[in-house]
XYZ file of C-alpha atoms in Angstrom:
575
model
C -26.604 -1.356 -70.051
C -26.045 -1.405 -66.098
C -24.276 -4.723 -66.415
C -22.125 -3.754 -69.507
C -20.963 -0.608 -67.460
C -20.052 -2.425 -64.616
C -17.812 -4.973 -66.604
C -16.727 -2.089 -67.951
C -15.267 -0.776 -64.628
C -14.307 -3.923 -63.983
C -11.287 -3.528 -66.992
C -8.395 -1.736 -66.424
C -8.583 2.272 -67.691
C -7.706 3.819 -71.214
C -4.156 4.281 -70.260
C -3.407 0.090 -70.057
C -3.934 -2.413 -67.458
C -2.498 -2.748 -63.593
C 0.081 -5.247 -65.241
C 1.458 -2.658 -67.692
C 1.640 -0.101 -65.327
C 3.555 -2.102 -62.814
C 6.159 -2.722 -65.940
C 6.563 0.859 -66.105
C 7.042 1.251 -62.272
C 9.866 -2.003 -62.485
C 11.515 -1.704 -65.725
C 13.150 -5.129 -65.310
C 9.665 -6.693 -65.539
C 8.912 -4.730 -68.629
C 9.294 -6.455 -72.135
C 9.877 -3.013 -73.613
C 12.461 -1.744 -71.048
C 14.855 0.042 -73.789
C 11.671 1.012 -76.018
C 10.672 4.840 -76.383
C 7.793 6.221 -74.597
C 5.730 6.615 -77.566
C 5.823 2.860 -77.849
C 5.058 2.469 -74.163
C 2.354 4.426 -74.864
C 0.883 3.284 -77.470
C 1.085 -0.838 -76.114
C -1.137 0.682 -73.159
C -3.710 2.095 -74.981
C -3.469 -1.248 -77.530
C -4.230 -3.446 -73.876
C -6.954 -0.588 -73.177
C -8.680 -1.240 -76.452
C -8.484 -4.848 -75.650
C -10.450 -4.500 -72.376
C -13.449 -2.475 -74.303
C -13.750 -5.050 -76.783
C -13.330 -8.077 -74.500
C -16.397 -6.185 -72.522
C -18.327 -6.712 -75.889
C -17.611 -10.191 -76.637
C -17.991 -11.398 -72.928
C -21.877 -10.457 -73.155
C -22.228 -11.181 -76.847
C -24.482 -14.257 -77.315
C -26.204 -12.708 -81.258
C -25.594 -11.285 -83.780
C -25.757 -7.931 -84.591
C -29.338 -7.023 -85.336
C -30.369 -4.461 -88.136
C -29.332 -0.479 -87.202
C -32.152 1.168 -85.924
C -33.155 4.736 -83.931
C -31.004 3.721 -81.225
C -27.918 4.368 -82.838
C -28.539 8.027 -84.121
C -27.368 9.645 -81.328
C -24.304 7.576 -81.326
C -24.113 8.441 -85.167
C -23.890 12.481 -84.517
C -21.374 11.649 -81.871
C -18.904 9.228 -83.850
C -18.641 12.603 -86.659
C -17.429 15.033 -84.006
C -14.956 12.125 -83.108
C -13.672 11.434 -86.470
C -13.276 15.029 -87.659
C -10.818 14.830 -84.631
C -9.646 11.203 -84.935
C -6.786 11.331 -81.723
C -8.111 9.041 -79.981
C -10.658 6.822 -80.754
C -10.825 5.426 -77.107
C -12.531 8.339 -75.373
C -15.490 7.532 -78.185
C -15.260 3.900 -77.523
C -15.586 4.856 -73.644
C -18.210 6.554 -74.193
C -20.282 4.164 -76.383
C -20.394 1.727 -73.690
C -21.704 4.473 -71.683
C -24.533 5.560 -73.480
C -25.459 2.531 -75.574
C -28.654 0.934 -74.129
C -27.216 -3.102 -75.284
C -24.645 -4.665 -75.912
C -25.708 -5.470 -79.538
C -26.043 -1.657 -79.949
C -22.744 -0.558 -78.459
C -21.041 -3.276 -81.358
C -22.870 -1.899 -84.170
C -21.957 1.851 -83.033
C -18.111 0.582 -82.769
C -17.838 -1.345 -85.822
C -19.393 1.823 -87.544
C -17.399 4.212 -85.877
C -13.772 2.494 -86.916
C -15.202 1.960 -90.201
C -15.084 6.023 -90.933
C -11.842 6.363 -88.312
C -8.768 6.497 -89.521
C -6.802 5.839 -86.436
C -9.781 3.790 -84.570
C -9.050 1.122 -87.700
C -4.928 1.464 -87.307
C -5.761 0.804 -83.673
C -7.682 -2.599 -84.196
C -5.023 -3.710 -86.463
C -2.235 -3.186 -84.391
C -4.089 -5.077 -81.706
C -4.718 -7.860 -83.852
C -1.205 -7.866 -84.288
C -0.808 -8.170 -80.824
C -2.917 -10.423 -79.798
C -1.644 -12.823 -82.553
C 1.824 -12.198 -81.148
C 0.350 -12.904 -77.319
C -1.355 -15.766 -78.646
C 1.780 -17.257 -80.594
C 3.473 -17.244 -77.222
C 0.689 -19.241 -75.868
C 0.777 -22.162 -78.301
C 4.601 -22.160 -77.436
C 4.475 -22.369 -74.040
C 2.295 -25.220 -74.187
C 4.158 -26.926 -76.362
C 7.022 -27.213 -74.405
C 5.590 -27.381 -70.972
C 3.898 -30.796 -72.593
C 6.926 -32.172 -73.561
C 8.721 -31.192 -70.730
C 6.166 -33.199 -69.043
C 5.838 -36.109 -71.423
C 10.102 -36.572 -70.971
C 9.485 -36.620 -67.197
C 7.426 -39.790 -67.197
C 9.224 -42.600 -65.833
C 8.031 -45.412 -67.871
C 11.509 -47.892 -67.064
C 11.169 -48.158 -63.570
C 7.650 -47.594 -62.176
C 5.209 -51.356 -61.612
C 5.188 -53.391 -64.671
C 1.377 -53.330 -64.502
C 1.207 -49.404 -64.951
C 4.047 -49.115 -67.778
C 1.213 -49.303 -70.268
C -1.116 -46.804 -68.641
C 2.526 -44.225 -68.221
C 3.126 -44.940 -71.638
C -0.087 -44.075 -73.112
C 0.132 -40.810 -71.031
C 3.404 -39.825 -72.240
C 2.506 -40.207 -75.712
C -0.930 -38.207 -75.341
C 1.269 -35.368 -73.797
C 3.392 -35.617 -77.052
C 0.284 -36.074 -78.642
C -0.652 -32.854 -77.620
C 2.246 -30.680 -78.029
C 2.452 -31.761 -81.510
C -0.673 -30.447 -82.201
C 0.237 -27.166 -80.146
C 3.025 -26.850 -82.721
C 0.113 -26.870 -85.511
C -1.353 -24.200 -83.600
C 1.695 -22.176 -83.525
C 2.360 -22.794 -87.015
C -1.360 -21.833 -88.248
C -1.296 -18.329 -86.241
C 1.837 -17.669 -88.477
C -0.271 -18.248 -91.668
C -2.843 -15.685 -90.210
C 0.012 -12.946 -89.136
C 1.910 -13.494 -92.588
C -1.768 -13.102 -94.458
C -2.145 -9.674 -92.618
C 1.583 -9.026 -93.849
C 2.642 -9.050 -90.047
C 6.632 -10.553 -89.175
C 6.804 -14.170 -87.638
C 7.236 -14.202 -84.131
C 8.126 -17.956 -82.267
C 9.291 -16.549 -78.835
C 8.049 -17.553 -75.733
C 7.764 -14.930 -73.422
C 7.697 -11.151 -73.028
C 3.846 -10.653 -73.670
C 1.695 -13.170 -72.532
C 3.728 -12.586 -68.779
C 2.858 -8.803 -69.769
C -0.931 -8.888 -70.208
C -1.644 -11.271 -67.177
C -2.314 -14.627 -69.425
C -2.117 -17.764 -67.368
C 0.269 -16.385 -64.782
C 1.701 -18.048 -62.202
C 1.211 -21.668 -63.194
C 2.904 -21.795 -66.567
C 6.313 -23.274 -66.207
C 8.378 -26.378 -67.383
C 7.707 -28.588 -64.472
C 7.540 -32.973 -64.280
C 4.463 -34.579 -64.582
C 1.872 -34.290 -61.281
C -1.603 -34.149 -60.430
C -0.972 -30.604 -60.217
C 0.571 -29.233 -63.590
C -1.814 -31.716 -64.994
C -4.722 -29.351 -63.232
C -3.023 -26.483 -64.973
C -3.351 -28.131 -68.224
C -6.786 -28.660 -67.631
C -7.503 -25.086 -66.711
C -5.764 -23.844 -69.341
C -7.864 -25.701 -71.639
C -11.201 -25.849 -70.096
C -13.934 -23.321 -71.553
C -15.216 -20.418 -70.112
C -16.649 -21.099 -65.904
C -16.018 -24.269 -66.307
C -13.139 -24.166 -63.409
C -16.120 -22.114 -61.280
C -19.090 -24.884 -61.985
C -20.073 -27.185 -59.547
C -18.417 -30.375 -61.836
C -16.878 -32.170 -58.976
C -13.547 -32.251 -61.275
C -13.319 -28.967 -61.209
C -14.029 -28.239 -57.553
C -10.811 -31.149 -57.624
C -8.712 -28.885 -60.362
C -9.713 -26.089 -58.175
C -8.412 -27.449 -54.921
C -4.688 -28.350 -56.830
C -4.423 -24.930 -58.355
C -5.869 -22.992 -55.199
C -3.235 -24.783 -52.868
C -0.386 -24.173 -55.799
C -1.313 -20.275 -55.809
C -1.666 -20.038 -52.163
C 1.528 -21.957 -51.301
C 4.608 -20.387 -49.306
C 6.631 -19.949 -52.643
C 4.061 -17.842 -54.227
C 2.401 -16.486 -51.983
C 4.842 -13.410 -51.060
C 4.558 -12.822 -55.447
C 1.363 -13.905 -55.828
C -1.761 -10.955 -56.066
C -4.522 -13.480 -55.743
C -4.574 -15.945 -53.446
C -6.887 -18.065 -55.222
C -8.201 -19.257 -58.496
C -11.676 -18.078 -58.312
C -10.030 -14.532 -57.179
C -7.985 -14.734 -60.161
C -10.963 -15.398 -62.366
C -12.470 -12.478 -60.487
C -10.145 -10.109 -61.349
C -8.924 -11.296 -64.911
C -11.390 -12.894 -66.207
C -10.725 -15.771 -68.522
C -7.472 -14.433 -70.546
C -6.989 -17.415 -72.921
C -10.761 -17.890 -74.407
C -11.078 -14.145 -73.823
C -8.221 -13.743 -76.236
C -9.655 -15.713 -78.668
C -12.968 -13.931 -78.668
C -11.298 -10.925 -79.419
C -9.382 -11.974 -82.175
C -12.153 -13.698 -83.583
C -14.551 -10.137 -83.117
C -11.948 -8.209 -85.025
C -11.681 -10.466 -87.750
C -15.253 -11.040 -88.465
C -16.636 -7.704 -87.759
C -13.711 -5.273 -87.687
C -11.737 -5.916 -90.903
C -12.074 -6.147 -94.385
C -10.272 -7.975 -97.391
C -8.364 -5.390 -98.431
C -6.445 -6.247 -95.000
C -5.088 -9.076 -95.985
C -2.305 -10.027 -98.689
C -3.581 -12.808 -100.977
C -0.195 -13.376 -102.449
C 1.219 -14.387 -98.958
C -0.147 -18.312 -99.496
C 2.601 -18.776 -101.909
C 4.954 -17.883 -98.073
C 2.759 -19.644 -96.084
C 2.878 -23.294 -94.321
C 0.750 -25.972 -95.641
C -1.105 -28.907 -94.194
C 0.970 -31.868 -96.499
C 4.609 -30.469 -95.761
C 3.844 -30.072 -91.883
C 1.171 -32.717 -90.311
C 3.200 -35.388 -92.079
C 0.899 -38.391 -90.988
C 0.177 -37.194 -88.039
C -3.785 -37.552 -88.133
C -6.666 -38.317 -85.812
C -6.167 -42.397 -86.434
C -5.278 -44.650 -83.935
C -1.842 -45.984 -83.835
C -0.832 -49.142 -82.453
C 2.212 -49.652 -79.631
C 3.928 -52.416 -78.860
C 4.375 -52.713 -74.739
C 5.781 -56.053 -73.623
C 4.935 -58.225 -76.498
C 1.164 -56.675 -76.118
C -0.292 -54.616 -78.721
C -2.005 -51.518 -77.120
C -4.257 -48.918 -79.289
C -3.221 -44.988 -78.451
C -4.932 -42.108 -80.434
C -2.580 -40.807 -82.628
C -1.766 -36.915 -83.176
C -4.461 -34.560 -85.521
C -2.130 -31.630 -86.360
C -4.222 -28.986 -87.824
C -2.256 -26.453 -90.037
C -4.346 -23.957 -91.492
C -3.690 -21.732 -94.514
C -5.017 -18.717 -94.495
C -5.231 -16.922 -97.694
C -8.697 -14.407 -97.252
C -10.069 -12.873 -93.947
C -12.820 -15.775 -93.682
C -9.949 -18.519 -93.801
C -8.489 -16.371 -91.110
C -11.447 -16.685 -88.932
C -11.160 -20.327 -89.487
C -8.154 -20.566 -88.930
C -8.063 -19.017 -85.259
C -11.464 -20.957 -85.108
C -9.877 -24.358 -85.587
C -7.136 -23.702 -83.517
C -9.335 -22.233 -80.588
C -11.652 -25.497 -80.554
C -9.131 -28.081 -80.753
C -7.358 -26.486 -77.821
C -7.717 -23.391 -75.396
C -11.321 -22.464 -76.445
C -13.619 -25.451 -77.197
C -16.774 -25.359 -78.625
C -19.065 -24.918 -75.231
C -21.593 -27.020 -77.440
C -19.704 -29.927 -77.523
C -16.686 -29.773 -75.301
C -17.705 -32.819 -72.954
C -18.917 -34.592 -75.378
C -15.635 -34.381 -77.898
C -13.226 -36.884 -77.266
C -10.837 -35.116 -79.472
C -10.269 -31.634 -77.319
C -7.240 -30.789 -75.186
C -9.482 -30.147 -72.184
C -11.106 -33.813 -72.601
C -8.094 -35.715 -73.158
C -6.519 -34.278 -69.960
C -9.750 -34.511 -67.798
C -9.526 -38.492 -68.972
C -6.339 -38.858 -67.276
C -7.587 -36.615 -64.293
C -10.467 -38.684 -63.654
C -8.499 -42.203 -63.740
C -5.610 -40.819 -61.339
C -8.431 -39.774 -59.086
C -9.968 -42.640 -59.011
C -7.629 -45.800 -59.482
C -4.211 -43.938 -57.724
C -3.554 -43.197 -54.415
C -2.291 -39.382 -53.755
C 1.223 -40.151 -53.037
C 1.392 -41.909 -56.789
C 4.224 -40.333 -58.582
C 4.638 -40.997 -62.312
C 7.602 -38.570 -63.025
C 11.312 -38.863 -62.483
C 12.876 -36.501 -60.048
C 13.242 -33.871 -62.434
C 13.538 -29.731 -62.000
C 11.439 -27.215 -62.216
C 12.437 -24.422 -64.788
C 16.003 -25.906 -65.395
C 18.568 -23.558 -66.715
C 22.130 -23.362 -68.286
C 24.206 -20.319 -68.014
C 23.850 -16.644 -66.570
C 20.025 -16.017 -67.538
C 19.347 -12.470 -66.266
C 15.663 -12.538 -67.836
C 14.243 -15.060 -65.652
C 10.333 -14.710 -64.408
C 9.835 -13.042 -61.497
C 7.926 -15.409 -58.854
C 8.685 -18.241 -60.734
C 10.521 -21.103 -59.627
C 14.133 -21.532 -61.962
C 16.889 -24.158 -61.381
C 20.013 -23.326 -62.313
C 22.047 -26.687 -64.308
C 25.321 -27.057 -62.394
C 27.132 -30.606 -63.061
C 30.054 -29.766 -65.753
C 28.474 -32.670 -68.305
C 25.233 -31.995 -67.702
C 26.117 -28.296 -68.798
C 27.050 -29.078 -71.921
C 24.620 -31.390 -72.715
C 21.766 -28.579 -71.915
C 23.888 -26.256 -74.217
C 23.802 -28.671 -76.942
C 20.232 -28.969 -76.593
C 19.467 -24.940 -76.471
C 21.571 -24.837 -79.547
C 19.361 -27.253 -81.591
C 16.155 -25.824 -80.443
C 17.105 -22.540 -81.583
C 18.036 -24.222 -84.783
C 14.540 -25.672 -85.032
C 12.979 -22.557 -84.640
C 14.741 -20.887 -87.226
C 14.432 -23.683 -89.689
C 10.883 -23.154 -89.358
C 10.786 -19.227 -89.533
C 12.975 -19.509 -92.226
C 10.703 -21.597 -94.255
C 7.521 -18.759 -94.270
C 10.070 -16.187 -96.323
C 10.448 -19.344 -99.014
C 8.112 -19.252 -101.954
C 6.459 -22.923 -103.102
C 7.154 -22.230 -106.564
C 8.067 -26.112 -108.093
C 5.443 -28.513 -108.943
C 7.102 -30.342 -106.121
C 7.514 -28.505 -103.186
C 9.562 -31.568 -101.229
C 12.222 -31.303 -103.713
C 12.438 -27.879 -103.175
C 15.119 -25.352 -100.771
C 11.898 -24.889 -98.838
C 11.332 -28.536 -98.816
C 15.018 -29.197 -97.942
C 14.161 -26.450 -94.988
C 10.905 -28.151 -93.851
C 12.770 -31.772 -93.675
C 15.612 -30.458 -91.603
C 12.790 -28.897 -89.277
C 11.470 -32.914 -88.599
C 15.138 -33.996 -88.560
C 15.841 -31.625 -85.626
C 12.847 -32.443 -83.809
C 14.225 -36.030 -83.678
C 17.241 -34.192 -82.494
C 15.882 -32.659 -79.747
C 13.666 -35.848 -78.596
C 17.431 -37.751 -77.998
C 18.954 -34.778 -76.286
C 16.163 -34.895 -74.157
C 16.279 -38.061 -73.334
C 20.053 -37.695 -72.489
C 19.561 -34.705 -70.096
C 16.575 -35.975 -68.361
C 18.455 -39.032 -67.181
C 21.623 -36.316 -66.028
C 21.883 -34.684 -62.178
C 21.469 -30.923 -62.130
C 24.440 -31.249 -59.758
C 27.289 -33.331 -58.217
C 25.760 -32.702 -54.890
C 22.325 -34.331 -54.723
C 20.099 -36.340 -56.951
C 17.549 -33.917 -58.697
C 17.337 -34.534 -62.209
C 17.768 -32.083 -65.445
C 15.739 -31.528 -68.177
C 15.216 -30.011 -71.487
C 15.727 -25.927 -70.673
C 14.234 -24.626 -74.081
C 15.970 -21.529 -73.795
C 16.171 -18.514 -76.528
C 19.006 -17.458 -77.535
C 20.109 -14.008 -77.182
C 20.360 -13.769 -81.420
C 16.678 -14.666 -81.152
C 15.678 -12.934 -78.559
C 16.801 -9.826 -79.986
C 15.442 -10.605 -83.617
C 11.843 -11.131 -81.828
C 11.953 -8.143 -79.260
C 12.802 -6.103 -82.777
C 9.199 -7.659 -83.780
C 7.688 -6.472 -80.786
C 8.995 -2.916 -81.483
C 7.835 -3.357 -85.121
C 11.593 -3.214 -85.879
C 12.079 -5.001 -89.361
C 14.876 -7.149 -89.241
C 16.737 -8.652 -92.186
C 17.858 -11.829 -91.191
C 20.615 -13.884 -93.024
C 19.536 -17.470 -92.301
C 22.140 -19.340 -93.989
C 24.802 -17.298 -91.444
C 22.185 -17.929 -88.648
C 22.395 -21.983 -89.614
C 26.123 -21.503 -90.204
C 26.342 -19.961 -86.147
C 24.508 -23.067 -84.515
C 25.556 -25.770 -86.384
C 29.545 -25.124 -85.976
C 28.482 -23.744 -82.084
C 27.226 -27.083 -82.002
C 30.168 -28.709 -83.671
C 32.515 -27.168 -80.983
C 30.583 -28.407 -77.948
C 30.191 -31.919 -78.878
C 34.031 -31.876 -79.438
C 34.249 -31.399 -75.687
C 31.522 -34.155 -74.652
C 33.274 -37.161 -73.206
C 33.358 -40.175 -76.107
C 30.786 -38.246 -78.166
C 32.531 -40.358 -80.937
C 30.620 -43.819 -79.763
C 27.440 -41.886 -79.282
C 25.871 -42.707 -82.516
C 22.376 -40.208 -82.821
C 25.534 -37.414 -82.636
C 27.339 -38.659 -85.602
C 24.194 -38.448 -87.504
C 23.653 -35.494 -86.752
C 27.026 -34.131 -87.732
C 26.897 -35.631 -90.839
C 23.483 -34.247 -91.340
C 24.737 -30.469 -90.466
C 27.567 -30.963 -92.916
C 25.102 -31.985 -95.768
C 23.171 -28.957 -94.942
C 25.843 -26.908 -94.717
C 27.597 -27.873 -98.406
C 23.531 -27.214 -99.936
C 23.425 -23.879 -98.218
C 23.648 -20.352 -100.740
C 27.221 -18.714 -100.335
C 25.660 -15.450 -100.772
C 24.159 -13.900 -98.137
C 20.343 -14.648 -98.191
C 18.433 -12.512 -96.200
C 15.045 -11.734 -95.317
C 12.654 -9.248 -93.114
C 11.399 -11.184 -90.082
């Protein structure tokens, strides 16, 4: 067990990790900042447990074999522990101490939190969250690919590559589409464990150290499309000898090491940040997908909750793995269309494949067949690494002149280290306001529809249906807004370009810190509706001729036909 022990050592101790304890030390980089210290507390030793059972699954290649002498002495041990039952930690500590292989050490865990009382309301509550991490992750990447995909100029670059920009903007839509499946299928696994939706974007993953540094909203380059690739690839991939990723390698090493990170920066390389964290996003899956298979039971999850949950036919909507055909001056051009994968998840093995699905289409691929499937994240973006590598000069430039991290009004919870441009043109203000107030919409059009039941032989006809169609109306929404701002100046004083800023807003951001805390919240979603649509109302009033602009009357006339369906009553329901 010498090299278990020294990946052991390798984690952070019982009490949390180096990232948690420097939120404690600077309260304004800690997502719990007005939280007791019993909660504090408690999050640290949640990140602890993660680090013992990210050990496991790191040298886990088998299964589990049969329980033999080995384990006795482990046995004797786990009874003193769970007479005790304070904290299951020390015993888990200890296991990977004495236990002579890795396949050992999981079978004395797995029995220990099977008689523990507060080892199993441990795992749980990391399960919870790591769901909640990992619903942050499929967020992220959802908008950092459509950030991207508006930043392609496809109107004014060389006639010859408009087909080639266009077929990489729509594979970065592509994409994010899909990431919104993800998002939307880790919901069906929290509501089956009877856990509260969660669709913010921040807080934890920045917390635990997953993909720092080089997640941001940022125009189209040879460089965030490096990022994209890392933070798809599989496991030492980004450390083989694969001569793309000694080339992803070189982009990300010179991003890290560059004079506006290097003074935040703790690394000054990727293969020292691989060193010393390991590979956060398919190590996250792993340990969702341990606890599922081998720490839980069915009496974990709540059957009843499919009636709640979102299904494949009301959300993929088309969107499948067929080709789709795109007109590009007067030539017909074939472009792989979308696969959105939602996945119910009713039992604890349609959990596992649920987490499964979503880890191989995107952040966790199959190792098997990852270079061989055309249909992966990590392969569709190494296809448009290798042909900018090879057919376009360094100094090519696909993307418009647009921001980094654009942002409208007086955001006081902005990233440390990160990169944020503040949106200062009048016009352009409003139109980024506009556009914050519809994506927060969105987002609660979609939470809202996990507290509906499907209870009609037709579920399109139903409020939930009406709920699900305004979430694909608003998406439209948010594609012209987008389109609006990223043609706008950030200000009156030089030519740098805006973008979509896909900011929270402070309603939401409370509602989802409250989730964090395991605060239930009743929410009133007909007032929350009510709140954006007439804040909305107001601030086109004061948009120069926002009468001519035609995708805005539709859109009023859709918020008033929402509006006159909506309940009187208040309608509320725990987050």
């Amino acid at each position: 067990m010498n090299n278990l022990k020294d990946l052991f050592r390798k984690t952070a101790g019982l009490k949390g990790t180096a990232s948690f304890a420097d939120a404690q030390k600077d309260p304004s980089t800690n997502f719990l900042n007005d939280a007791d210290p019993v909660t504090e507390e408690k999050t640290g030793q949640l990140l602890g447990l993660f680090n013992v059972l990210r050990t496991l699954t790191d040298e886990t290649t088998t299964a589990p074999p049969e329980v033999n002498e080995s384990e006795s002495t482990l046995t004797s041990i786990q009874t003193e522990f769970v007479a005790k039952d304070d904290n299951p930690l020390i015993l888990l500590h200890f296991i990977l101490q004495q236990a002579d292989s890795t396949e050992h050490a999981i079978i004395a865990v797995k029995q220990f939190l099977e008689k523990s009382v507060t080892g199993k309301k441990m795992v749980l509550e990391l399960l919870d969250l790591l769901l909640l991490i990992d619903a942050e992750l499929e967020h992220r990447l959802m908008i950092e690919y459509l950030y991207a995909a508006y930043s392609i100029d496809v109107e004014t670059q060389n006639t010859t590559l408009k087909p080639l920009l266009i077929e990489w903007q729509q594979m970065l839509t592509s994409i994010a589409r899909e990431e919104m499946g993800h998002l939307i299928s880790v919901q069906n696994v929290r509501k089956s464990l009877g856990l509260n939706i969660y669709f913010n974007v921040k807080y934890l993953s920045e917390l635990t150290r997953i993909f720092p540094y080089i997640s941001q909203l940022e125009p189209f380059s040879k460089t965030s499309l490096a990022k994209y690739i890392f933070a798809e690839s599989p496991p030492k991939w980004i450390e083989s000898d694969d001569p793309n990723a000694i080339r992803v390698r070189q982009l990300l090493d010179a991003e890290i090491g560059s004079e506006d990170n290097k003074l935040t920066n703790d690394v000054d390389s990727l293969r020292e940040y691989v060193t010393q964290y390991g590979y956060p996003i398919s190590a996250l899956f792993k340990v969702m997908l341990f606890i599922l298979e081998h720490l839980t039971t069915e009496d974990d999850f709540k059957i009843a909750s499919v009636t709640q949950q979102a299904k494949p036919e009301q959300w993929n909507r088309g969107y499948t793995s067929d080709e789709r055909s795109v007109n590009i001056n007067g030539t017909v051009h074939k472009m792989t269309a979308s696969n959105v994968l939602v996945e119910t998840a009713m039992t604890r093995w349609e959990c596992v494949q649920a987490i499964q699905a979503v880890a191989e289409q995107g952040e966790n691929a199959n190792e098997d067949t990852v270079y061989t499937d055309e249909t992966t994240h990590f392969n569709r973006f190494l296809k448009i690494f290798k042909y900018w590598d090879s057919h376009e000069g360094s100094d090519f430039n696909p993307s418009k002149n647009m921001a980094t991290n654009p942002y409208v009004g007086e955001d006081t919870d902005l990233t440390k280290g990160t990169e944020h441009t503040k949106i200062e043109d009048p016009l352009t203000q409003k139109w980024a306001r506009l556009f914050n107030l519809r994506y927060n919409l969105l987002l609660t059009f979609i939470e809202h529809s996990f507290h509906i039941e499907t209870n009609c032989p037709n579920p399109s006809s139903s409020f939930k249906g009406l709920v699900i169609n305004n979430s694909f109306g608003e998406m439209y929404n948010l594609k012209a807004l987008s389109h609006v701002i990223s043609g706008l100046k950030m200000s009156t004083t030089h030519d740098l370009l805006a973008g979509p800023p896909f900011q929270i807003h402070p309603i939401q951001e409370k509602r989802y810190l409250n989730v964090v805390k395991e605060k239930a919240t009743y929410t009133d979603y007909p007032a929350l509706y009510r709140t954006f649509i007439e804040d909305s109302k107001d601030l086109i009033q004061t948009i120069p001729d926002h009468e001519t602009i035609a995708f805005l009357n539709t859109m009023q006339n859709a918020d008033q036909e929402l509006l006159a369906l909506l309940p009187n009553q208040q309608s509320t329901a725990v987050l």
